[in-house]
XYZ file of N, CA and C in Angstrom:
222
model
N -45.381 -89.337 50.695
C -45.412 -87.957 51.156
C -44.843 -87.078 50.048
N -45.522 -86.002 49.839
C -45.011 -85.058 48.846
C -44.317 -83.895 49.548
N -43.862 -82.924 48.796
C -43.073 -81.815 49.316
C -43.860 -80.987 50.325
N -45.125 -80.784 50.107
C -45.938 -79.974 51.016
C -46.033 -80.621 52.395
N -46.194 -81.948 52.408
C -46.270 -82.645 53.687
C -44.947 -82.562 54.442
N -43.857 -82.722 53.724
C -42.543 -82.671 54.364
C -42.271 -81.268 54.906
N -42.614 -80.240 54.141
C -42.432 -78.862 54.623
C -43.294 -78.588 55.845
N -44.511 -79.101 55.836
C -45.390 -78.944 56.993
C -44.833 -79.646 58.222
N -44.288 -80.849 58.023
C -43.694 -81.595 59.121
C -42.469 -80.871 59.672
N -41.626 -80.371 58.786
C -40.440 -79.635 59.231
C -40.858 -78.377 59.995
N -41.850 -77.650 59.492
C -42.336 -76.453 60.183
C -42.895 -76.773 61.552
N -43.661 -77.857 61.636
C -44.245 -78.247 62.917
C -43.152 -78.641 63.912
N -42.169 -79.400 63.461
C -41.069 -79.791 64.338
C -40.267 -78.578 64.779
N -40.082 -77.604 63.898
C -39.361 -76.384 64.252
C -40.113 -75.606 65.337
N -41.416 -75.470 65.169
C -42.224 -74.754 66.167
C -42.215 -75.490 67.504
N -42.334 -76.800 67.485
C -42.292 -77.568 68.725
C -40.920 -77.456 69.398
N -39.853 -77.424 68.595
C -38.511 -77.236 69.160
C -38.368 -75.880 69.820
N -38.887 -74.834 69.169
C -38.849 -73.498 69.774
C -39.660 -73.453 71.063
N -40.813 -74.078 71.050
C -41.635 -74.124 72.263
C -40.877 -74.808 73.395
N -40.197 -75.902 73.088
C -39.422 -76.609 74.115
C -38.302 -75.718 74.651
N -37.638 -74.976 73.769
C -36.567 -74.088 74.219
C -37.087 -72.952 75.094
N -38.302 -72.514 74.842
C -38.879 -71.434 75.643
C -39.358 -71.956 76.994
N -39.933 -73.146 77.019
C -40.525 -73.698 78.243
C -39.471 -74.339 79.145
N -38.394 -74.835 78.581
C -37.393 -75.569 79.350
C -36.828 -74.786 80.535
N -36.450 -73.512 80.408
C -35.937 -72.794 81.592
C -36.957 -72.695 82.729
N -38.221 -72.547 82.387
C -39.254 -72.483 83.425
C -39.377 -73.809 84.159
N -39.350 -74.882 83.428
C -39.460 -76.204 84.045
C -38.254 -76.467 84.938
N -37.074 -76.090 84.475
C -35.868 -76.268 85.293
C -35.956 -75.415 86.559
N -36.463 -74.175 86.441
C -36.607 -73.303 87.605
C -37.584 -73.853 88.620
N -38.700 -74.396 88.152
C -39.687 -74.975 89.073
C -39.085 -76.173 89.800
N -38.369 -77.018 89.064
C -37.741 -78.182 89.694
C -36.702 -77.744 90.728
N -35.948 -76.712 90.413
C -34.939 -76.202 91.353
C -35.607 -75.636 92.603
N -36.680 -74.866 92.433
C -37.393 -74.303 93.583
C -37.958 -75.398 94.479
N -38.508 -76.432 93.872
C -39.054 -77.536 94.667
C -37.958 -78.237 95.460
N -36.778 -78.414 94.835
C -35.671 -79.053 95.524
C -35.188 -78.196 96.690
N -35.090 -76.899 96.480
C -34.654 -75.997 97.551
C -35.669 -76.004 98.690
N -36.956 -75.953 98.353
C -37.997 -76.009 99.392
C -37.905 -77.298 100.199
N -37.671 -78.414 99.517
C -37.547 -79.691 100.216
C -36.331 -79.684 101.145
N -35.216 -79.117 100.683
C -34.025 -79.054 101.528
C -34.259 -78.165 102.747
N -34.990 -77.065 102.568
C -35.295 -76.188 103.693
C -36.175 -76.909 104.707
N -37.196 -77.622 104.224
C -38.061 -78.375 105.144
C -37.278 -79.437 105.904
N -36.377 -80.143 105.212
C -35.576 -81.168 105.880
C -34.650 -80.549 106.920
N -34.048 -79.413 106.613
C -33.169 -78.749 107.576
C -33.960 -78.258 108.776
N -35.153 -77.736 108.523
C -35.987 -77.267 109.627
C -36.418 -78.436 110.511
N -36.771 -79.547 109.893
C -37.169 -80.740 110.654
C -35.990 -81.247 111.492
N -34.802 -81.253 110.913
C -33.621 -81.711 111.653
C -33.313 -80.768 112.810
N -33.495 -79.464 112.598
C -33.250 -78.499 113.672
C -34.244 -78.699 114.798
N -35.503 -78.921 114.451
C -36.519 -79.150 115.491
C -36.236 -80.409 116.276
N -35.818 -81.462 115.584
C -35.499 -82.703 116.282
C -34.285 -82.516 117.186
N -33.326 -81.707 116.760
C -32.149 -81.441 117.580
C -32.520 -80.636 118.814
N -33.540 -79.789 118.687
C -34.002 -79.007 119.834
C -34.914 -79.816 120.747
N -35.306 -80.993 120.311
C -36.160 -81.838 121.133
C -37.634 -81.643 120.868
N -37.992 -80.939 119.817
C -39.392 -80.751 119.471
C -39.817 -81.834 118.495
N -41.085 -82.095 118.437
C -41.600 -83.062 117.485
C -41.537 -82.516 116.065
N -41.773 -83.370 115.108
C -41.677 -82.957 113.711
C -42.770 -81.960 113.337
N -43.929 -82.033 113.978
C -45.047 -81.154 113.629
C -45.206 -79.964 114.565
N -44.530 -79.990 115.691
C -44.683 -78.906 116.659
C -43.946 -77.661 116.184
N -44.492 -76.543 116.511
C -43.849 -75.268 116.185
C -43.054 -74.793 117.386
N -41.919 -74.163 117.171
C -41.177 -73.622 118.309
C -41.936 -72.451 118.924
N -41.625 -72.160 120.172
C -42.280 -71.052 120.861
C -41.956 -69.738 120.156
N -42.883 -68.807 120.245
C -42.694 -67.523 119.583
C -41.845 -66.604 120.444
N -40.631 -67.006 120.700
C -39.730 -66.195 121.509
C -39.157 -65.033 120.719
N -38.942 -65.246 119.443
C -38.387 -64.199 118.587
C -39.472 -63.669 117.682
N -39.633 -62.399 117.690
C -40.579 -61.767 116.781
C -39.819 -60.798 115.907
N -40.188 -60.768 114.686
C -39.501 -59.911 113.738
C -40.399 -58.737 113.391
N -39.793 -57.582 113.294
C -40.517 -56.365 112.968
C -39.960 -55.823 111.668
N -40.833 -55.585 110.733
C -40.390 -55.010 109.479
C -41.023 -53.633 109.344
N -40.255 -52.702 108.837
C -40.746 -51.348 108.639
C -40.360 -50.877 107.266
N -41.064 -49.881 106.806
C -40.734 -49.250 105.536
C -40.243 -47.846 105.855
N -39.065 -47.533 105.393
C -38.483 -46.245 105.642
C -38.594 -45.415 104.358
N -39.227 -44.266 104.472
C -39.337 -43.379 103.313
C -38.777 -42.019 103.692
N -38.278 -41.325 102.732
C -37.712 -40.004 102.970
C -38.726 -38.971 102.530
N -39.107 -38.109 103.444
C -40.029 -37.014 103.134
C -39.261 -35.711 103.305
N -39.428 -34.847 102.333
C -38.712 -33.568 102.439
C -39.574 -32.491 103.054
């Protein structure tokens, strides 16, 4: 290998390292979101089982939520 090849290899490794540093936070965020979603599903399943409902059954629609947008008009 001559100097040009070594410089090219160093440049390529530098670019790949930068790419890894840029992509790594996104990958960590996706993994964290998936873990949180799994924990929410497990908690919901445990709550349903505690209420006596099956794992796939939905609870009755006893509570309904209403969302509104409040704007100020002069």
